[in-house]
mmCIF file of C-alpha atoms in Angstrom:
data_model
loop_
_atom_site.group_PDB
_atom_site.id
_atom_site.type_symbol
_atom_site.label_atom_id
_atom_site.label_comp_id
_atom_site.label_asym_id
_atom_site.label_seq_id
_atom_site.Cartn_x
_atom_site.Cartn_y
_atom_site.Cartn_z
ATOM 1 C CA MET X 237 220.721 -94.643 84.981
ATOM 2 C CA THR X 238 220.105 -93.830 81.300
ATOM 3 C CA ALA X 239 219.827 -90.326 79.938
ATOM 4 C CA LYS X 240 216.130 -90.992 79.238
ATOM 5 C CA GLY X 241 215.570 -92.137 82.825
ATOM 6 C CA GLY X 242 217.305 -89.027 84.145
ATOM 7 C CA ALA X 243 215.181 -86.784 81.934
ATOM 8 C CA ASP X 244 211.999 -88.543 83.041
ATOM 9 C CA GLY X 245 213.009 -88.108 86.691
ATOM 10 C CA ALA X 246 213.736 -84.420 86.190
ATOM 11 C CA GLY X 247 210.405 -83.959 84.388
ATOM 12 C CA ALA X 248 208.515 -85.699 87.185
ATOM 13 C CA ALA X 249 210.267 -83.544 89.805
ATOM 14 C CA ALA X 250 209.431 -80.372 87.854
ATOM 15 C CA GLY X 251 205.819 -81.517 87.524
ATOM 16 C CA ASN X 252 205.586 -82.209 91.252
ATOM 17 C CA GLY X 253 207.143 -78.816 91.973
ATOM 18 C CA ARG X 254 204.559 -77.064 89.776
ATOM 19 C CA LEU X 255 201.754 -79.045 91.420
ATOM 20 C CA PHE X 256 203.047 -78.061 94.871
ATOM 21 C CA THR X 257 203.189 -74.385 93.877
ATOM 22 C CA VAL X 258 199.654 -74.503 92.429
ATOM 23 C CA GLY X 259 198.453 -76.126 95.663
ATOM 24 C CA LEU X 260 200.158 -73.421 97.748
ATOM 25 C CA VAL X 261 198.680 -70.594 95.687
ATOM 26 C CA THR X 262 195.216 -72.198 95.877
ATOM 27 C CA ALA X 263 195.555 -72.499 99.667
ATOM 28 C CA TRP X 264 196.755 -68.867 99.852
ATOM 29 C CA TYR X 265 193.802 -67.600 97.798
ATOM 30 C CA SER X 266 191.299 -69.790 99.677
ATOM 31 C CA SER X 267 192.490 -68.738 103.145
ATOM 32 C CA ASN X 268 192.731 -65.020 102.262
ATOM 33 C CA ILE X 269 189.339 -64.811 100.579
ATOM 34 C CA GLY X 270 187.791 -67.290 103.040
ATOM 35 C CA VAL X 271 188.702 -65.314 106.171
ATOM 36 C CA LEU X 272 187.532 -62.078 104.551
ATOM 37 C CA LEU X 273 184.141 -63.523 103.583
ATOM 38 C CA LEU X 274 183.691 -65.299 106.923
ATOM 39 C CA ASN X 275 184.512 -62.084 108.807
ATOM 40 C CA LYS X 276 181.856 -60.312 106.736
ATOM 41 C CA TYR X 277 179.329 -63.085 107.375
ATOM 42 C CA LEU X 278 179.924 -63.128 111.130
ATOM 43 C CA LEU X 279 179.997 -59.358 111.656
ATOM 44 C CA SER X 280 177.247 -58.382 109.248
ATOM 45 C CA ASN X 281 174.988 -61.250 108.187
ATOM 46 C CA TYR X 282 175.168 -63.471 111.293
ATOM 47 C CA GLY X 283 174.931 -60.471 113.609
ATOM 48 C CA PHE X 284 178.031 -61.124 115.739
ATOM 49 C CA LYS X 285 178.805 -57.443 116.359
ATOM 50 C CA TYR X 286 182.101 -57.762 118.220
ATOM 51 C CA PRO X 287 185.027 -56.995 115.868
ATOM 52 C CA ILE X 288 187.583 -56.523 118.689
ATOM 53 C CA PHE X 289 186.711 -59.891 120.264
ATOM 54 C CA LEU X 290 186.839 -61.518 116.811
ATOM 55 C CA THR X 291 190.299 -60.033 116.228
ATOM 56 C CA MET X 292 191.402 -61.290 119.661
ATOM 57 C CA CYS X 293 190.269 -64.803 118.665
ATOM 58 C CA HIS X 294 192.359 -64.477 115.491
ATOM 59 C CA MET X 295 195.425 -63.375 117.430
ATOM 60 C CA SER X 296 194.994 -66.161 120.013
ATOM 61 C CA ALA X 297 194.937 -68.767 117.234
ATOM 62 C CA CYS X 298 197.954 -67.123 115.562
ATOM 63 C CA ALA X 299 199.902 -67.238 118.854
ATOM 64 C CA LEU X 300 199.150 -70.925 119.544
ATOM 65 C CA LEU X 301 199.515 -72.187 115.973
ATOM 66 C CA SER X 302 202.676 -70.124 115.366
ATOM 67 C CA TYR X 303 204.304 -71.741 118.388
ATOM 68 C CA ALA X 304 203.220 -75.214 117.248
ATOM 69 C CA ALA X 305 204.491 -74.620 113.693
ATOM 70 C CA ILE X 306 207.886 -73.246 114.786
ATOM 71 C CA ALA X 307 208.666 -75.080 118.055
ATOM 72 C CA TRP X 308 207.188 -78.496 117.209
ATOM 73 C CA LEU X 309 206.817 -78.794 113.422
ATOM 74 C CA ARG X 310 209.921 -76.661 112.735
ATOM 75 C CA VAL X 311 208.411 -74.997 109.660
ATOM 76 C CA VAL X 312 211.112 -72.338 110.128
ATOM 77 C CA PRO X 313 213.957 -72.083 112.664
ATOM 78 C CA MET X 314 212.993 -70.184 115.809
ATOM 79 C CA GLN X 315 214.568 -66.714 116.067
ATOM 80 C CA LEU X 316 214.988 -65.375 119.586
ATOM 81 C CA VAL X 317 214.315 -61.815 120.735
ATOM 82 C CA ARG X 318 217.728 -60.498 121.752
ATOM 83 C CA SER X 319 216.884 -57.443 123.854
ATOM 84 C CA ARG X 320 214.167 -55.460 125.599
ATOM 85 C CA VAL X 321 214.569 -52.782 122.960
ATOM 86 C CA GLN X 322 213.787 -55.288 120.205
ATOM 87 C CA LEU X 323 210.765 -56.525 122.186
ATOM 88 C CA ALA X 324 209.539 -52.936 122.574
ATOM 89 C CA LYS X 325 209.827 -52.462 118.807
ATOM 90 C CA ILE X 326 207.814 -55.646 118.208
ATOM 91 C CA ALA X 327 205.184 -54.402 120.697
ATOM 92 C CA ALA X 328 204.906 -51.125 118.751
ATOM 93 C CA LEU X 329 204.398 -53.071 115.517
ATOM 94 C CA SER X 330 201.819 -55.251 117.257
ATOM 95 C CA LEU X 331 199.859 -52.167 118.357
ATOM 96 C CA VAL X 332 199.714 -50.844 114.789
ATOM 97 C CA PHE X 333 198.873 -54.341 113.530
ATOM 98 C CA CYS X 334 195.956 -54.547 116.012
ATOM 99 C CA GLY X 335 194.671 -51.174 114.857
ATOM 100 C CA SER X 336 194.774 -52.304 111.239
ATOM 101 C CA VAL X 337 192.961 -55.616 111.774
ATOM 102 C CA VAL X 338 190.328 -54.230 114.170
ATOM 103 C CA SER X 339 189.563 -51.266 111.876
ATOM 104 C CA GLY X 340 189.308 -53.620 108.898
ATOM 105 C CA ASN X 341 186.894 -55.881 110.764
ATOM 106 C CA VAL X 342 184.818 -52.910 111.947
ATOM 107 C CA SER X 343 184.545 -51.671 108.350
ATOM 108 C CA LEU X 344 183.169 -55.052 107.239
ATOM 109 C CA ARG X 345 180.144 -54.481 109.476
ATOM 110 C CA TYR X 346 179.152 -51.492 107.347
ATOM 111 C CA LEU X 347 180.687 -51.974 103.895
ATOM 112 C CA PRO X 348 180.404 -54.727 101.279
ATOM 113 C CA VAL X 349 183.562 -56.776 100.673
ATOM 114 C CA SER X 350 183.823 -55.427 97.117
ATOM 115 C CA PHE X 351 184.137 -51.799 98.281
ATOM 116 C CA ASN X 352 186.356 -52.852 101.212
ATOM 117 C CA GLN X 353 188.810 -54.371 98.722
ATOM 118 C CA ALA X 354 188.693 -51.285 96.500
ATOM 119 C CA VAL X 355 189.735 -49.063 99.413
ATOM 120 C CA GLY X 356 192.314 -51.641 100.570
ATOM 121 C CA ALA X 357 193.978 -51.476 97.159
ATOM 122 C CA THR X 358 195.205 -47.948 98.004
ATOM 123 C CA THR X 359 197.852 -49.382 100.377
ATOM 124 C CA PRO X 360 200.719 -48.337 98.014
ATOM 125 C CA PHE X 361 199.597 -44.704 98.287
ATOM 126 C CA PHE X 362 199.804 -44.716 102.090
ATOM 127 C CA THR X 363 203.069 -46.678 102.001
ATOM 128 C CA ALA X 364 204.650 -44.029 99.752
ATOM 129 C CA VAL X 365 203.350 -41.217 101.993
ATOM 130 C CA PHE X 366 204.624 -42.789 105.232
ATOM 131 C CA ALA X 367 207.949 -43.725 103.649
ATOM 132 C CA TYR X 368 208.430 -40.114 102.555
ATOM 133 C CA ILE X 369 207.454 -38.661 105.959
ATOM 134 C CA MET X 370 209.356 -41.130 108.156
ATOM 135 C CA THR X 371 212.420 -41.977 106.064
ATOM 136 C CA VAL X 372 212.501 -39.012 103.647
ATOM 137 C CA LYS X 373 212.687 -41.673 100.955
ATOM 138 C CA ARG X 374 211.832 -40.135 97.602
ATOM 139 C CA GLU X 375 210.559 -42.196 94.688
ATOM 140 C CA SER X 376 210.844 -41.203 91.032
ATOM 141 C CA TRP X 377 208.217 -38.799 89.679
ATOM 142 C CA VAL X 378 206.852 -41.622 87.504
ATOM 143 C CA THR X 379 206.178 -43.744 90.621
ATOM 144 C CA TYR X 380 204.284 -40.889 92.287
ATOM 145 C CA LEU X 381 202.360 -40.333 89.050
ATOM 146 C CA THR X 382 201.098 -43.947 89.128
ATOM 147 C CA LEU X 383 199.451 -43.206 92.498
ATOM 148 C CA VAL X 384 197.056 -40.750 90.824
ATOM 149 C CA PRO X 385 194.839 -43.495 89.304
ATOM 150 C CA VAL X 386 195.058 -45.429 92.610
ATOM 151 C CA VAL X 387 193.466 -42.572 94.556
ATOM 152 C CA THR X 388 191.207 -41.366 91.718
ATOM 153 C CA GLY X 389 189.781 -44.870 91.329
ATOM 154 C CA VAL X 390 188.736 -45.024 94.993
ATOM 155 C CA ILE X 391 187.145 -41.561 94.783
ATOM 156 C CA ILE X 392 185.127 -42.719 91.752
ATOM 157 C CA ALA X 393 184.257 -46.039 93.436
ATOM 158 C CA SER X 394 183.097 -44.165 96.571
ATOM 159 C CA GLY X 395 180.806 -41.935 94.553
ATOM 160 C CA GLY X 396 179.312 -44.927 92.743
ATOM 161 C CA GLU X 397 178.984 -47.264 95.760
ATOM 162 C CA PRO X 398 175.279 -47.998 96.472
ATOM 163 C CA SER X 399 176.074 -49.230 100.018
ATOM 164 C CA PHE X 400 178.440 -46.395 100.983
ATOM 165 C CA HIS X 401 178.678 -45.824 104.742
ATOM 166 C CA LEU X 402 180.835 -42.934 106.012
ATOM 167 C CA PHE X 403 181.921 -44.522 109.315
ATOM 168 C CA GLY X 404 182.705 -47.832 107.587
ATOM 169 C CA PHE X 405 184.682 -45.934 104.937
ATOM 170 C CA ILE X 406 186.712 -44.063 107.602
ATOM 171 C CA MET X 407 187.470 -47.365 109.384
ATOM 172 C CA CYS X 408 188.529 -48.963 106.093
ATOM 173 C CA ILE X 409 190.829 -46.032 105.264
ATOM 174 C CA GLY X 410 192.262 -46.298 108.809
ATOM 175 C CA ALA X 411 192.887 -50.040 108.368
ATOM 176 C CA THR X 412 194.620 -49.476 105.025
ATOM 177 C CA ALA X 413 196.778 -46.646 106.402
ATOM 178 C CA ALA X 414 197.736 -48.717 109.483
ATOM 179 C CA ARG X 415 198.711 -51.665 107.255
ATOM 180 C CA ALA X 416 201.012 -49.372 105.267
ATOM 181 C CA LEU X 417 202.395 -47.804 108.466
ATOM 182 C CA LYS X 418 203.269 -51.261 109.842
ATOM 183 C CA THR X 419 205.217 -52.080 106.656
ATOM 184 C CA VAL X 420 207.228 -48.837 106.865
ATOM 185 C CA LEU X 421 207.765 -49.139 110.639
ATOM 186 C CA GLN X 422 208.930 -52.724 110.282
ATOM 187 C CA GLY X 423 211.567 -51.604 107.800
ATOM 188 C CA ILE X 424 212.758 -48.890 110.200
ATOM 189 C CA LEU X 425 212.557 -50.693 113.572
ATOM 190 C CA LEU X 426 213.833 -54.126 112.551
ATOM 191 C CA SER X 427 216.372 -53.035 109.967
ATOM 192 C CA SER X 428 219.604 -54.232 111.597
ATOM 193 C CA GLU X 429 220.794 -57.756 110.799
ATOM 194 C CA GLY X 430 220.614 -58.809 114.447
ATOM 195 C CA GLU X 431 216.971 -57.712 114.765
ATOM 196 C CA LYS X 432 215.500 -58.919 111.474
ATOM 197 C CA LEU X 433 212.780 -61.561 111.866
ATOM 198 C CA ASN X 434 211.045 -63.546 109.157
ATOM 199 C CA SER X 435 207.264 -63.092 108.970
ATOM 200 C CA MET X 436 206.506 -66.343 110.834
ATOM 201 C CA ASN X 437 208.718 -65.498 113.820
ATOM 202 C CA LEU X 438 207.459 -61.915 113.853
ATOM 203 C CA LEU X 439 203.881 -63.241 114.062
ATOM 204 C CA LEU X 440 204.950 -65.597 116.880
ATOM 205 C CA TYR X 441 205.965 -62.593 119.014
ATOM 206 C CA MET X 442 203.357 -60.083 117.815
ATOM 207 C CA ALA X 443 200.272 -62.290 118.300
ATOM 208 C CA PRO X 444 200.540 -62.786 122.111
ATOM 209 C CA ILE X 445 201.222 -59.065 122.576
ATOM 210 C CA ALA X 446 198.159 -58.344 120.422
ATOM 211 C CA VAL X 447 196.015 -60.577 122.664
ATOM 212 C CA ILE X 448 197.242 -58.686 125.754
ATOM 213 C CA LEU X 449 196.378 -55.356 124.067
ATOM 214 C CA LEU X 450 192.974 -56.498 122.780
ATOM 215 C CA LEU X 451 191.728 -58.191 125.962
ATOM 216 C CA PRO X 452 191.079 -54.986 127.973
ATOM 217 C CA ALA X 453 189.772 -53.277 124.817
ATOM 218 C CA THR X 454 187.121 -55.944 124.192
ATOM 219 C CA ILE X 455 186.142 -56.054 127.906
ATOM 220 C CA PHE X 456 185.613 -52.284 128.186
ATOM 221 C CA MET X 457 184.395 -51.479 124.665
ATOM 222 C CA GLU X 458 182.254 -54.523 123.829
ATOM 223 C CA ASP X 459 179.763 -54.881 126.672
ATOM 224 C CA ASN X 460 179.426 -58.433 128.078
ATOM 225 C CA VAL X 461 180.913 -59.964 124.925
ATOM 226 C CA VAL X 462 181.821 -63.271 126.623
ATOM 227 C CA GLY X 463 178.361 -63.624 128.169
ATOM 228 C CA VAL X 464 176.650 -62.848 124.855
ATOM 229 C CA THR X 465 178.877 -65.347 123.012
ATOM 230 C CA ILE X 466 178.061 -68.067 125.584
ATOM 231 C CA GLN X 467 174.336 -67.346 125.209
ATOM 232 C CA LEU X 468 174.663 -67.515 121.425
ATOM 233 C CA ALA X 469 176.497 -70.834 121.735
ATOM 234 C CA LYS X 470 173.699 -72.237 123.925
ATOM 235 C CA LYS X 471 171.132 -71.322 121.283
ATOM 236 C CA ASP X 472 173.252 -72.333 118.297
ATOM 237 C CA PHE X 473 176.612 -74.070 118.824
ATOM 238 C CA THR X 474 177.511 -73.263 115.212
ATOM 239 C CA ILE X 475 178.919 -69.913 116.379
ATOM 240 C CA VAL X 476 181.691 -71.760 118.273
ATOM 241 C CA TRP X 477 182.713 -73.735 115.174
ATOM 242 C CA LEU X 478 182.559 -70.592 113.049
ATOM 243 C CA LEU X 479 184.819 -68.677 115.456
ATOM 244 C CA LEU X 480 187.286 -71.590 115.725
ATOM 245 C CA PHE X 481 187.426 -72.141 111.965
ATOM 246 C CA ASN X 482 187.668 -68.409 111.279
ATOM 247 C CA SER X 483 190.511 -68.011 113.808
ATOM 248 C CA CYS X 484 192.490 -70.943 112.375
ATOM 249 C CA LEU X 485 191.921 -69.573 108.888
ATOM 250 C CA ALA X 486 193.399 -66.235 110.007
ATOM 251 C CA TYR X 487 196.608 -68.075 110.930
ATOM 252 C CA PHE X 488 196.710 -69.970 107.620
ATOM 253 C CA VAL X 489 196.537 -66.627 105.792
ATOM 254 C CA ASN X 490 199.915 -65.776 107.348
ATOM 255 C CA LEU X 491 201.361 -69.281 106.885
ATOM 256 C CA THR X 492 200.409 -69.578 103.213
ATOM 257 C CA ASN X 493 201.561 -66.015 102.527
ATOM 258 C CA PHE X 494 204.989 -66.924 103.941
ATOM 259 C CA LEU X 495 205.172 -70.177 101.953
ATOM 260 C CA VAL X 496 204.027 -68.601 98.677
ATOM 261 C CA THR X 497 206.623 -65.831 99.135
ATOM 262 C CA LYS X 498 209.272 -68.504 99.746
ATOM 263 C CA HIS X 499 208.379 -70.768 96.814
ATOM 264 C CA THR X 500 207.551 -68.255 94.066
ATOM 265 C CA SER X 501 209.309 -65.299 92.497
ATOM 266 C CA ALA X 502 208.630 -61.705 93.512
ATOM 267 C CA LEU X 503 207.028 -61.057 90.107
ATOM 268 C CA THR X 504 204.663 -64.048 90.470
ATOM 269 C CA LEU X 505 203.694 -62.919 93.962
ATOM 270 C CA GLN X 506 203.033 -59.399 92.698
ATOM 271 C CA VAL X 507 200.758 -60.615 89.880
ATOM 272 C CA LEU X 508 198.929 -63.054 92.182
ATOM 273 C CA GLY X 509 198.475 -60.368 94.833
ATOM 274 C CA ASN X 510 196.944 -57.931 92.349
ATOM 275 C CA ALA X 511 194.566 -60.616 91.058
ATOM 276 C CA LYS X 512 193.563 -61.780 94.559
ATOM 277 C CA GLY X 513 191.603 -58.626 95.357
ATOM 278 C CA ALA X 514 189.666 -58.884 92.084
ATOM 279 C CA VAL X 515 188.826 -62.549 92.783
ATOM 280 C CA ALA X 516 187.640 -61.632 96.306
ATOM 281 C CA VAL X 517 185.372 -58.933 94.843
ATOM 282 C CA VAL X 518 183.773 -61.308 92.315
ATOM 283 C CA VAL X 519 183.284 -64.112 94.865
ATOM 284 C CA SER X 520 181.813 -61.759 97.494
ATOM 285 C CA ILE X 521 179.311 -60.302 95.001
ATOM 286 C CA MET X 522 178.251 -63.835 94.018
ATOM 287 C CA ILE X 523 177.783 -64.893 97.672
ATOM 288 C CA PHE X 524 176.359 -61.784 99.349
ATOM 289 C CA ARG X 525 174.544 -60.401 96.279
ATOM 290 C CA ASN X 526 175.408 -56.841 97.286
ATOM 291 C CA PRO X 527 174.429 -54.240 94.676
ATOM 292 C CA VAL X 528 177.246 -52.864 92.526
ATOM 293 C CA SER X 529 177.287 -50.020 90.030
ATOM 294 C CA ILE X 530 179.176 -49.660 86.779
ATOM 295 C CA THR X 531 180.770 -46.483 88.199
ATOM 296 C CA GLY X 532 181.969 -48.391 91.276
ATOM 297 C CA MET X 533 183.481 -51.215 89.209
ATOM 298 C CA LEU X 534 185.173 -48.730 86.867
ATOM 299 C CA GLY X 535 186.660 -46.959 89.882
ATOM 300 C CA TYR X 536 187.955 -50.229 91.331
ATOM 301 C CA THR X 537 189.408 -51.233 87.937
ATOM 302 C CA LEU X 538 191.220 -47.883 87.697
ATOM 303 C CA THR X 539 192.667 -48.409 91.202
ATOM 304 C CA VAL X 540 193.921 -51.908 90.311
ATOM 305 C CA ILE X 541 195.521 -50.576 87.106
ATOM 306 C CA GLY X 542 197.236 -47.873 89.182
ATOM 307 C CA VAL X 543 198.522 -50.488 91.656
ATOM 308 C CA ILE X 544 199.951 -52.592 88.801
ATOM 309 C CA LEU X 545 201.646 -49.531 87.273
ATOM 310 C CA TYR X 546 203.007 -48.554 90.704
ATOM 311 C CA SER X 547 204.454 -52.045 91.260
ATOM 312 C CA GLU X 548 206.031 -52.026 87.807
ATOM 313 C CA SER X 549 207.527 -48.568 88.372
ATOM 314 C CA LYS X 550 208.954 -49.619 91.774
ATOM 315 C CA LYS X 551 210.461 -52.726 90.226
ATOM 316 C CA ARG X 552 212.168 -50.753 87.457
ATOM 317 C CA SER X 553 213.471 -48.054 89.813
ATOM 318 C CA SER X 554 215.014 -50.701 92.093
ATOM 319 C CA LYS X 555 217.095 -52.142 89.261
ATOM 320 C CA PRO X 556 220.715 -50.933 89.242
#
């Protein structure tokens, strides 16, 4: 092989690699924003008022598709649960995870996606609080200072939100706090080398436990949900396809998140993650035409700036 041929081959491989990464990121954005918008459509616009049942559908799809991806397609090697103690820890994480997803879905019934994303951007604040309380882990004063615009931005956005709903706001705050709590708990409970699980295997074990937890909740808290869903399907079978597609999309959010994390750098993931919320806000406003105010958008912008500064501060403080 000539030097020119080798260079051409290397260039083609690099080009294919870039194309693959772009495809992954596009799939990640599409699945994340898609499931968010479809949840909003089902729970608010379509009138399917059963967020716990919807979450249970998501978890059922995650359980089945996770098993297929790991046991049959071998996307990642299967990691086995080694003890009852480890299983109990996973169950605890699953409970918090359920609380986060259900609260987030409940909030979408009452809040526009744009405001939902603004509140969700405060996750770093809750993560820092829980990390301090549960691990007595102190960050630098600069890192804590960057959380001021994160919180201030949401306060401003709340005051300027035309569609503000107190119960929806409380649910959204609860979902954001639970998401942060799960991150901190995961670091504490599954910290030993023998208990660490990658995100795909963790989902494989958490999803079935979540279904078991959500089943009695949806039966007792969402009156005749199965009967109502069957009646809806008889009138319009579209609801079945929407629920199936939405549930599969919920799994692909986790799959693409894992793959993007694996195939990009931490810095790229950080930048993409910060931009994703902004893209979701713009797309949701274009689709649902919900009213927005200049004050609300300024508040959200301030929160995003705070999140970027927080991420940068964390990155610098972690360097030796």
